[in-house]
Amino acid sequence: MISLQQVTKVFAGRTAVDGLSFDVEDGEFCVIIGPSGCGKSTTLRMINRLIPVSGGVITIGGKDITTYRAEELRRQIGYAIQSVGLFPHMTVAQNVGVVPRLLGWHQTRIRDRTGHLLEMLNLDPGIYSAKYPRQLSGGEAQRVGVARALAADPSILLMDEPFGAIDPITREALQTEFARIQKELRKTIVFVTHDIDEAIRLATRIIILREGKLVQHDTPENIMTNPAGRFVTEFIGTDRALKRLSRLGAGDYMKKAPSIADSEPLQSAARFLLEHPYLWVVDRNGRVLGWLDKNDLEGAEPTAGLAMSCLDHRTAAVTTESTLKEALSRMVQQGIRSAPVVDRKGALLGEIRMEDILEA
Ligand SMILES: Nc1ncnc2c1ncn2[C@@H]1O[C@H](COP(=O)(O)OP(=O)(O)OP(=O)(O)O)[C@@H](O)[C@H]1O
Ligand SMILES: [Mg+2]
């Protein structure tokens, strides 16, 4: 457990963090959010002992952090900093391996670990290991920053706007990916963001800061249903119902999806479409290619594959790890009333229906 008790930070007479107290339990995903300059990064830096507190106490595992040896802290805490901060003269692999090297790991162990982490963050090690930071896009660099923070398998992760430089679509994908990773790894995470949607999506508990003071510390559900005053209400914004959808997993709302192979004669579909409004069309490997409805029966095409309306699963489908909010946005973009759920290869697993979203 990480515990802050009455922690204060004063820079040259100005108070940046003001009597801050909160606990982060083991395995919790704590998101700190608040306007620019409210003291988020300063709080992370104090937990990491990069800067000393001006007052108060921070403990990790019940022990005052000032009593830890630097190396003990480094092993326990992974830190992804706000500006990414990759070392420009080191390759991606060397950047990821920095802390393991400091801890004296054997070379082959570092190489295996680095490869594994890059893969986990969807950066092909064969392509990315030897690249230099200047050869990466902003989003790739941030993913390398996250891999580096995870390198020595620390029990605590401090992440300062790790997805800040990433476009909204990649960002949503990374959030999904990160939520999945966290389900497996069960780290204790303190995560800073400006983005309330990101906070609601990822957090087990959210801390809202204003001018260095804690305004509310609660679960995303309670913050949305019981915001502590106008500041929080305004911070959350108006579309609370939509935001709630980002906490619901597509996997939990998936229904069985009717489908037909593209090579099947159109008559087979016709019988089915007497009772159901539409039918997914899949290839030999079960990959979604499109759908059929009654309108598609009017032409003279012989097979389901030739008569269907095409659909690209990469833009129209969701995975079991997606959220209902993503499913809804796919439906709206594509003008469809249900979104196919596919596995990593695009094979149809089921579907999310508009009526189930409205009910949720
Ligand atoms: N090293 C420093 N010296 C002096 N003042 C500082 C220093 N670091 C931070 N501050 C001040 O402390 C306050 C809090 O800064 P901090 O970086 O923690 O904000 P933040 O919440 O992370 O903001 P942002 O969302 O913009 O990253 C700001 O007013 C900032 O100017
Ligand atoms: Mg900051």
CSV table of C-alpha atoms and ligand atoms in Angstrom, one decimal:
chain,number,residue,atom,x,y,z
A,1,MET,CA,0.0,0.0,0.0
A,2,ILE,CA,1.1,3.5,-0.8
A,3,SER,CA,0.0,6.1,1.9
A,4,LEU,CA,0.3,9.9,1.8
A,5,GLN,CA,-0.3,11.6,5.1
A,6,GLN,CA,-0.6,15.4,5.1
A,7,VAL,CA,1.9,15.8,2.3
A,8,THR,CA,2.8,19.3,1.3
A,9,LYS,CA,5.2,20.7,-1.3
A,10,VAL,CA,6.3,24.3,-1.4
A,11,PHE,CA,8.4,25.7,-4.3
A,12,ALA,CA,10.0,29.0,-3.6
A,13,GLY,CA,7.2,30.1,-1.2
A,14,ARG,CA,4.4,28.8,-3.5
A,15,THR,CA,2.4,25.8,-2.3
A,16,ALA,CA,2.0,23.2,-5.1
A,17,VAL,CA,0.7,20.4,-3.0
A,18,ASP,CA,-1.3,21.2,0.1
A,19,GLY,CA,-1.9,18.8,3.0
A,20,LEU,CA,-2.7,15.8,0.7
A,21,SER,CA,-3.7,12.5,2.3
A,22,PHE,CA,-4.8,9.3,0.5
A,23,ASP,CA,-4.1,5.6,0.4
A,24,VAL,CA,-3.6,3.4,-2.7
A,25,GLU,CA,-4.2,-0.3,-1.9
A,26,ASP,CA,-2.2,-3.1,-3.5
A,27,GLY,CA,-3.6,-3.9,-6.9
A,28,GLU,CA,-5.6,-0.7,-7.1
A,29,PHE,CA,-5.6,1.5,-10.3
A,30,CYS,CA,-5.6,5.0,-8.8
A,31,VAL,CA,-6.1,7.9,-11.3
A,32,ILE,CA,-5.2,11.4,-10.3
A,33,ILE,CA,-6.9,14.1,-12.4
A,34,GLY,CA,-7.2,17.8,-12.2
A,35,PRO,CA,-6.5,21.1,-14.1
A,36,SER,CA,-3.0,21.9,-15.3
A,37,GLY,CA,-0.7,23.0,-12.5
A,38,CYS,CA,-2.8,21.4,-9.7
A,39,GLY,CA,0.1,19.3,-8.5
A,40,LYS,CA,-0.3,15.9,-10.2
A,41,SER,CA,3.2,15.5,-11.4
A,42,THR,CA,4.6,16.9,-8.2
A,43,THR,CA,2.7,14.3,-6.3
A,44,LEU,CA,4.1,11.4,-8.4
A,45,ARG,CA,7.6,12.8,-8.1
A,46,MET,CA,7.4,12.8,-4.3
A,47,ILE,CA,6.1,9.2,-4.2
A,48,ASN,CA,9.1,8.3,-6.3
A,49,ARG,CA,11.4,10.4,-4.1
A,50,LEU,CA,12.7,12.3,-7.1
A,51,ILE,CA,11.8,15.4,-5.0
A,52,PRO,CA,11.5,15.6,-1.2
A,53,VAL,CA,8.3,16.5,0.6
A,54,SER,CA,8.2,19.8,2.3
A,55,GLY,CA,5.9,18.4,5.0
A,56,GLY,CA,4.1,15.2,5.8
A,57,VAL,CA,5.0,11.5,5.3
A,58,ILE,CA,4.8,9.0,2.4
A,59,THR,CA,4.9,5.3,3.2
A,60,ILE,CA,5.1,2.3,0.9
A,61,GLY,CA,4.3,-1.0,2.5
A,62,GLY,CA,4.1,0.7,5.9
A,63,LYS,CA,7.6,2.0,5.7
A,64,ASP,CA,8.6,5.7,5.3
A,65,ILE,CA,10.0,6.1,1.8
A,66,THR,CA,12.9,8.2,3.2
A,67,THR,CA,14.2,5.0,4.9
A,68,TYR,CA,14.4,2.9,1.7
A,69,ARG,CA,17.7,2.5,-0.1
A,70,ALA,CA,17.5,4.2,-3.6
A,71,GLU,CA,17.9,0.8,-5.2
A,72,GLU,CA,15.1,-0.8,-3.3
A,73,LEU,CA,12.8,1.9,-4.4
A,74,ARG,CA,13.9,1.6,-8.0
A,75,ARG,CA,13.2,-2.1,-8.1
A,76,GLN,CA,9.7,-1.6,-6.6
A,77,ILE,CA,8.6,1.4,-8.6
A,78,GLY,CA,8.3,1.8,-12.4
A,79,TYR,CA,8.0,5.3,-13.6
A,80,ALA,CA,6.7,6.6,-17.0
A,81,ILE,CA,7.3,10.3,-17.1
A,82,GLN,CA,5.1,13.0,-18.7
A,83,SER,CA,7.5,13.9,-21.5
A,84,VAL,CA,8.4,10.2,-22.3
A,85,GLY,CA,12.1,11.0,-21.7
A,86,LEU,CA,13.7,8.2,-23.7
A,87,PHE,CA,17.5,8.5,-23.9
A,88,PRO,CA,18.1,9.7,-27.4
A,89,HIS,CA,21.5,8.0,-27.9
A,90,MET,CA,20.2,4.6,-26.9
A,91,THR,CA,18.1,2.2,-29.0
A,92,VAL,CA,14.6,1.2,-28.0
A,93,ALA,CA,15.9,-2.1,-26.6
A,94,GLN,CA,18.6,-0.3,-24.5
A,95,ASN,CA,16.0,2.2,-23.3
A,96,VAL,CA,13.7,-0.5,-22.1
A,97,GLY,CA,16.5,-2.4,-20.5
A,98,VAL,CA,17.9,0.6,-18.4
A,99,VAL,CA,16.6,-0.4,-15.0
A,100,PRO,CA,17.3,-4.2,-15.4
A,101,ARG,CA,20.9,-3.2,-16.3
A,102,LEU,CA,21.2,-1.0,-13.3
A,103,LEU,CA,19.9,-3.9,-11.2
A,104,GLY,CA,22.7,-6.1,-12.7
A,105,TRP,CA,20.5,-8.6,-14.6
A,106,HIS,CA,22.1,-11.0,-17.0
A,107,GLN,CA,22.2,-9.9,-20.6
A,108,THR,CA,20.1,-12.7,-22.0
A,109,ARG,CA,17.4,-12.2,-19.3
A,110,ILE,CA,17.3,-8.5,-20.3
A,111,ARG,CA,17.0,-9.3,-24.0
A,112,ASP,CA,14.1,-11.8,-23.3
A,113,ARG,CA,12.3,-9.4,-21.1
A,114,THR,CA,12.7,-6.5,-23.5
A,115,GLY,CA,11.4,-8.5,-26.4
A,116,HIS,CA,8.5,-9.8,-24.4
A,117,LEU,CA,7.5,-6.2,-23.3
A,118,LEU,CA,7.7,-4.7,-26.8
A,119,GLU,CA,5.5,-7.5,-28.1
A,120,MET,CA,3.0,-6.9,-25.3
A,121,LEU,CA,2.8,-3.2,-26.3
A,122,ASN,CA,2.3,-4.2,-30.0
A,123,LEU,CA,5.8,-3.1,-31.1
A,124,ASP,CA,7.4,-5.9,-33.2
A,125,PRO,CA,10.8,-6.4,-31.5
A,126,GLY,CA,12.3,-7.4,-34.9
A,127,ILE,CA,11.5,-3.9,-36.2
A,128,TYR,CA,11.7,-1.7,-33.2
A,129,SER,CA,14.5,-3.0,-30.9
A,130,ALA,CA,17.3,-1.4,-32.9
A,131,LYS,CA,15.5,1.9,-33.7
A,132,TYR,CA,16.4,5.2,-32.0
A,133,PRO,CA,13.9,7.4,-30.3
A,134,ARG,CA,14.1,10.0,-33.1
A,135,GLN,CA,12.8,7.3,-35.5
A,136,LEU,CA,9.6,6.8,-33.5
A,137,SER,CA,6.2,8.5,-33.7
A,138,GLY,CA,5.0,10.2,-30.5
A,139,GLY,CA,2.7,7.3,-29.8
A,140,GLU,CA,5.4,4.6,-30.3
A,141,ALA,CA,7.7,6.5,-28.1
A,142,GLN,CA,5.1,6.6,-25.3
A,143,ARG,CA,4.6,2.9,-25.6
A,144,VAL,CA,8.4,2.4,-25.3
A,145,GLY,CA,8.2,4.6,-22.2
A,146,VAL,CA,5.5,2.3,-20.8
A,147,ALA,CA,7.6,-0.8,-21.6
A,148,ARG,CA,10.5,0.8,-19.8
A,149,ALA,CA,8.5,1.4,-16.7
A,150,LEU,CA,7.4,-2.2,-16.7
A,151,ALA,CA,10.9,-3.6,-17.4
A,152,ALA,CA,12.0,-4.7,-13.9
A,153,ASP,CA,8.5,-6.0,-13.1
A,154,PRO,CA,8.0,-3.5,-10.3
A,155,SER,CA,5.0,-3.9,-8.0
A,156,ILE,CA,4.2,-0.2,-8.3
A,157,LEU,CA,3.7,1.8,-11.5
A,158,LEU,CA,3.7,5.6,-11.5
A,159,MET,CA,2.5,6.9,-14.9
A,160,ASP,CA,2.4,10.6,-15.7
A,161,GLU,CA,0.0,11.1,-18.7
A,162,PRO,CA,1.5,8.1,-20.5
A,163,PHE,CA,-1.0,8.3,-23.4
A,164,GLY,CA,-0.9,12.1,-23.6
A,165,ALA,CA,0.8,12.4,-27.0
A,166,ILE,CA,-1.4,9.8,-28.7
A,167,ASP,CA,-4.3,10.5,-31.1
A,168,PRO,CA,-7.7,9.6,-29.8
A,169,ILE,CA,-8.2,6.4,-31.7
A,170,THR,CA,-4.8,4.8,-30.9
A,171,ARG,CA,-5.3,6.1,-27.4
A,172,GLU,CA,-8.5,4.2,-27.0
A,173,ALA,CA,-6.8,1.0,-28.4
A,174,LEU,CA,-3.9,1.5,-25.9
A,175,GLN,CA,-6.3,2.0,-23.0
A,176,THR,CA,-8.0,-1.3,-23.9
A,177,GLU,CA,-4.6,-2.9,-24.2
A,178,PHE,CA,-3.5,-1.5,-20.9
A,179,ALA,CA,-6.6,-2.5,-19.1
A,180,ARG,CA,-6.0,-6.0,-20.3
A,181,ILE,CA,-2.4,-6.0,-19.2
A,182,GLN,CA,-3.4,-4.7,-15.8
A,183,LYS,CA,-5.9,-7.5,-15.4
A,184,GLU,CA,-3.0,-9.9,-15.8
A,185,LEU,CA,-0.3,-8.1,-13.9
A,186,ARG,CA,-2.3,-6.7,-11.0
A,187,LYS,CA,0.2,-3.8,-10.4
A,188,THR,CA,-0.5,-1.0,-7.9
A,189,ILE,CA,-0.9,1.9,-10.3
A,190,VAL,CA,-0.9,5.7,-9.7
A,191,PHE,CA,-1.8,7.2,-13.1
A,192,VAL,CA,-2.0,10.9,-13.9
A,193,THR,CA,-4.2,12.2,-16.7
A,194,HIS,CA,-6.0,15.3,-18.0
A,195,ASP,CA,-8.7,13.1,-19.6
A,196,ILE,CA,-11.8,12.4,-17.5
A,197,ASP,CA,-12.9,9.7,-20.0
A,198,GLU,CA,-9.5,7.9,-19.6
A,199,ALA,CA,-9.9,8.2,-15.8
A,200,ILE,CA,-13.4,6.8,-15.7
A,201,ARG,CA,-12.4,4.0,-18.1
A,202,LEU,CA,-9.3,2.8,-16.3
A,203,ALA,CA,-9.6,3.7,-12.6
A,204,THR,CA,-10.7,1.6,-9.7
A,205,ARG,CA,-10.6,4.9,-7.8
A,206,ILE,CA,-10.2,8.5,-8.9
A,207,ILE,CA,-8.5,11.4,-7.0
A,208,ILE,CA,-9.6,14.9,-8.1
A,209,LEU,CA,-7.1,17.6,-7.3
A,210,ARG,CA,-7.6,21.3,-7.3
A,211,GLU,CA,-4.8,23.8,-6.5
A,212,GLY,CA,-2.8,21.1,-4.6
A,213,LYS,CA,-5.8,20.0,-2.5
A,214,LEU,CA,-7.9,16.8,-2.7
A,215,VAL,CA,-11.5,17.5,-3.8
A,216,GLN,CA,-12.8,14.0,-4.1
A,217,HIS,CA,-11.4,10.5,-3.8
A,218,ASP,CA,-13.9,7.9,-4.8
A,219,THR,CA,-14.8,5.1,-7.3
A,220,PRO,CA,-15.7,6.3,-10.9
A,221,GLU,CA,-19.3,5.3,-10.2
A,222,ASN,CA,-19.6,7.4,-7.1
A,223,ILE,CA,-17.9,10.4,-8.7
A,224,MET,CA,-20.4,10.3,-11.5
A,225,THR,CA,-23.4,9.7,-9.4
A,226,ASN,CA,-22.3,11.8,-6.4
A,227,PRO,CA,-19.9,14.5,-7.5
A,228,ALA,CA,-18.6,16.6,-4.6
A,229,GLY,CA,-19.7,20.0,-5.7
A,230,ARG,CA,-19.7,22.1,-8.7
A,231,PHE,CA,-16.1,21.9,-9.5
A,232,VAL,CA,-16.3,18.1,-9.9
A,233,THR,CA,-19.7,18.3,-11.8
A,234,GLU,CA,-18.1,20.7,-14.3
A,235,PHE,CA,-15.0,18.6,-14.5
A,236,ILE,CA,-17.0,15.4,-15.4
A,237,GLY,CA,-19.0,17.2,-18.0
A,238,THR,CA,-22.5,16.5,-19.3
A,239,ASP,CA,-22.5,13.2,-21.0
A,240,ARG,CA,-22.3,11.0,-17.9
A,241,ALA,CA,-24.5,8.3,-19.4
A,242,LEU,CA,-22.0,7.9,-22.3
A,243,LYS,CA,-19.1,7.9,-19.9
A,244,ARG,CA,-20.7,5.0,-17.9
A,245,LEU,CA,-20.6,3.0,-21.1
A,246,SER,CA,-16.8,3.2,-21.1
A,247,ARG,CA,-16.8,1.1,-17.9
A,248,LEU,CA,-18.8,-1.7,-19.3
A,249,GLY,CA,-16.9,-4.5,-21.2
A,250,ALA,CA,-18.2,-5.7,-24.6
A,251,GLY,CA,-17.3,-9.3,-23.6
A,252,ASP,CA,-20.0,-9.1,-20.8
A,253,TYR,CA,-22.8,-8.0,-23.2
A,254,MET,CA,-22.0,-10.1,-26.2
A,255,LYS,CA,-24.8,-12.2,-27.7
A,256,LYS,CA,-24.6,-15.0,-30.1
A,257,ALA,CA,-24.4,-13.7,-33.7
A,258,PRO,CA,-26.2,-15.4,-36.6
A,259,SER,CA,-23.8,-16.0,-39.5
A,260,ILE,CA,-23.5,-17.7,-42.9
A,261,ALA,CA,-20.4,-18.6,-45.0
A,262,ASP,CA,-19.8,-16.4,-48.0
A,263,SER,CA,-19.8,-19.4,-50.4
A,264,GLU,CA,-23.4,-20.5,-49.3
A,265,PRO,CA,-26.2,-20.0,-51.9
A,266,LEU,CA,-28.3,-16.9,-51.3
A,267,GLN,CA,-31.4,-19.1,-50.8
A,268,SER,CA,-30.0,-20.4,-47.5
A,269,ALA,CA,-29.9,-16.8,-46.3
A,270,ALA,CA,-33.4,-16.1,-47.5
A,271,ARG,CA,-34.9,-18.7,-45.3
A,272,PHE,CA,-33.2,-17.3,-42.3
A,273,LEU,CA,-34.0,-13.7,-43.1
A,274,LEU,CA,-37.7,-14.5,-42.9
A,275,GLU,CA,-37.3,-14.5,-39.1
A,276,HIS,CA,-34.3,-12.3,-38.5
A,277,PRO,CA,-33.5,-8.8,-39.7
A,278,TYR,CA,-29.9,-9.5,-40.7
A,279,LEU,CA,-27.2,-12.1,-41.0
A,280,TRP,CA,-23.4,-11.8,-40.7
A,281,VAL,CA,-21.4,-13.2,-43.6
A,282,VAL,CA,-18.0,-14.9,-42.8
A,283,ASP,CA,-15.2,-16.5,-44.8
A,284,ARG,CA,-13.8,-20.0,-44.4
A,285,ASN,CA,-11.8,-18.9,-41.3
A,286,GLY,CA,-14.8,-17.3,-39.7
A,287,ARG,CA,-13.7,-13.8,-40.5
A,288,VAL,CA,-16.4,-11.2,-40.8
A,289,LEU,CA,-16.8,-9.9,-44.4
A,290,GLY,CA,-20.2,-8.2,-44.3
A,291,TRP,CA,-23.8,-8.7,-43.7
A,292,LEU,CA,-27.1,-9.5,-45.5
A,293,ASP,CA,-30.6,-8.2,-44.9
A,294,LYS,CA,-33.8,-8.5,-46.9
A,295,ASN,CA,-32.8,-5.8,-49.4
A,296,ASP,CA,-29.8,-7.9,-50.5
A,297,LEU,CA,-32.1,-10.8,-51.6
A,298,GLU,CA,-33.6,-8.8,-54.4
A,299,GLY,CA,-30.6,-9.0,-56.8
A,300,ALA,CA,-29.6,-12.1,-58.8
A,301,GLU,CA,-26.3,-12.9,-57.1
A,302,PRO,CA,-25.9,-16.6,-56.5
A,303,THR,CA,-24.0,-16.6,-53.2
A,304,ALA,CA,-24.1,-14.8,-49.8
A,305,GLY,CA,-20.6,-13.4,-50.4
A,306,LEU,CA,-21.6,-11.8,-53.7
A,307,ALA,CA,-24.9,-10.3,-52.4
A,308,MET,CA,-23.7,-9.0,-49.0
A,309,SER,CA,-23.0,-5.4,-48.0
A,310,CYS,CA,-19.2,-5.4,-47.2
A,311,LEU,CA,-17.8,-4.3,-43.9
A,312,ASP,CA,-14.2,-4.0,-42.8
A,313,HIS,CA,-13.8,-5.7,-39.4
A,314,ARG,CA,-10.8,-3.5,-38.6
A,315,THR,CA,-13.1,-0.4,-38.5
A,316,ALA,CA,-16.5,-1.9,-37.7
A,317,ALA,CA,-15.9,-4.6,-35.2
A,318,VAL,CA,-14.9,-4.6,-31.5
A,319,THR,CA,-13.1,-7.2,-29.4
A,320,THR,CA,-14.3,-8.7,-26.1
A,321,GLU,CA,-11.9,-6.3,-24.4
A,322,SER,CA,-13.5,-3.2,-26.0
A,323,THR,CA,-16.1,-1.1,-24.1
A,324,LEU,CA,-19.8,-0.6,-24.9
A,325,LYS,CA,-18.9,3.0,-25.6
A,326,GLU,CA,-16.6,1.8,-28.4
A,327,ALA,CA,-19.2,-0.6,-29.7
A,328,LEU,CA,-21.8,2.3,-29.8
A,329,SER,CA,-19.4,4.6,-31.7
A,330,ARG,CA,-18.7,1.8,-34.3
A,331,MET,CA,-22.5,1.4,-34.8
A,332,VAL,CA,-23.0,5.1,-35.2
A,333,GLN,CA,-20.0,5.4,-37.6
A,334,GLN,CA,-21.1,2.5,-39.7
A,335,GLY,CA,-24.9,3.0,-39.5
A,336,ILE,CA,-25.5,-0.5,-38.2
A,337,ARG,CA,-27.7,-1.6,-35.3
A,338,SER,CA,-25.3,-4.2,-34.0
A,339,ALA,CA,-21.5,-4.4,-33.9
A,340,PRO,CA,-19.7,-7.7,-34.5
A,341,VAL,CA,-17.3,-8.9,-31.8
A,342,VAL,CA,-14.2,-10.5,-33.3
A,343,ASP,CA,-11.0,-12.2,-32.0
A,344,ARG,CA,-7.5,-10.9,-32.9
A,345,LYS,CA,-7.7,-12.5,-36.3
A,346,GLY,CA,-11.1,-11.0,-37.2
A,347,ALA,CA,-13.1,-14.2,-36.6
A,348,LEU,CA,-16.7,-13.6,-35.5
A,349,LEU,CA,-17.4,-14.4,-31.8
A,350,GLY,CA,-20.7,-12.7,-31.3
A,351,GLU,CA,-22.3,-9.3,-31.5
A,352,ILE,CA,-23.3,-6.3,-29.4
A,353,ARG,CA,-26.8,-5.1,-30.0
A,354,MET,CA,-28.0,-1.5,-29.8
A,355,GLU,CA,-31.0,-2.5,-27.6
A,356,ASP,CA,-28.6,-4.1,-25.1
A,357,ILE,CA,-26.5,-0.9,-24.9
A,358,LEU,CA,-29.6,1.2,-24.4
A,359,GLU,CA,-30.7,-1.2,-21.6
A,360,ALA,CA,-27.2,-1.0,-20.0
B,1,LIG,N1,10.7,22.5,-9.9
B,1,LIG,C1,9.7,23.4,-9.7
B,1,LIG,N2,10.1,24.6,-9.2
B,1,LIG,C2,9.1,25.6,-9.0
B,1,LIG,N3,7.8,25.4,-9.2
B,1,LIG,C3,7.4,24.2,-9.7
B,1,LIG,C4,8.4,23.1,-9.9
B,1,LIG,N4,7.7,22.0,-10.3
B,1,LIG,C5,6.4,22.4,-10.3
B,1,LIG,N5,6.2,23.6,-9.9
B,1,LIG,C6,4.9,24.3,-9.8
B,1,LIG,O1,4.1,23.5,-9.0
B,1,LIG,C7,2.7,23.6,-9.5
B,1,LIG,C8,2.3,22.1,-9.8
B,1,LIG,O2,3.0,21.6,-10.9
B,1,LIG,P1,2.8,20.2,-11.4
B,1,LIG,O3,3.8,19.9,-12.5
B,1,LIG,O4,2.7,19.2,-10.3
B,1,LIG,O5,1.4,20.3,-12.1
B,1,LIG,P2,0.5,19.3,-12.9
B,1,LIG,O6,-0.8,19.1,-12.2
B,1,LIG,O7,1.3,18.1,-13.2
B,1,LIG,O8,0.2,20.1,-14.3
B,1,LIG,P3,0.1,19.5,-15.8
B,1,LIG,O9,-1.3,18.9,-15.9
B,1,LIG,O10,0.2,20.8,-16.6
B,1,LIG,O11,1.2,18.5,-16.1
B,1,LIG,C9,2.8,24.4,-10.7
B,1,LIG,O12,2.3,25.7,-10.3
B,1,LIG,C10,4.2,24.5,-11.1
B,1,LIG,O13,4.5,25.7,-11.8
B,2,MG,MG,2.1,17.2,-14.9
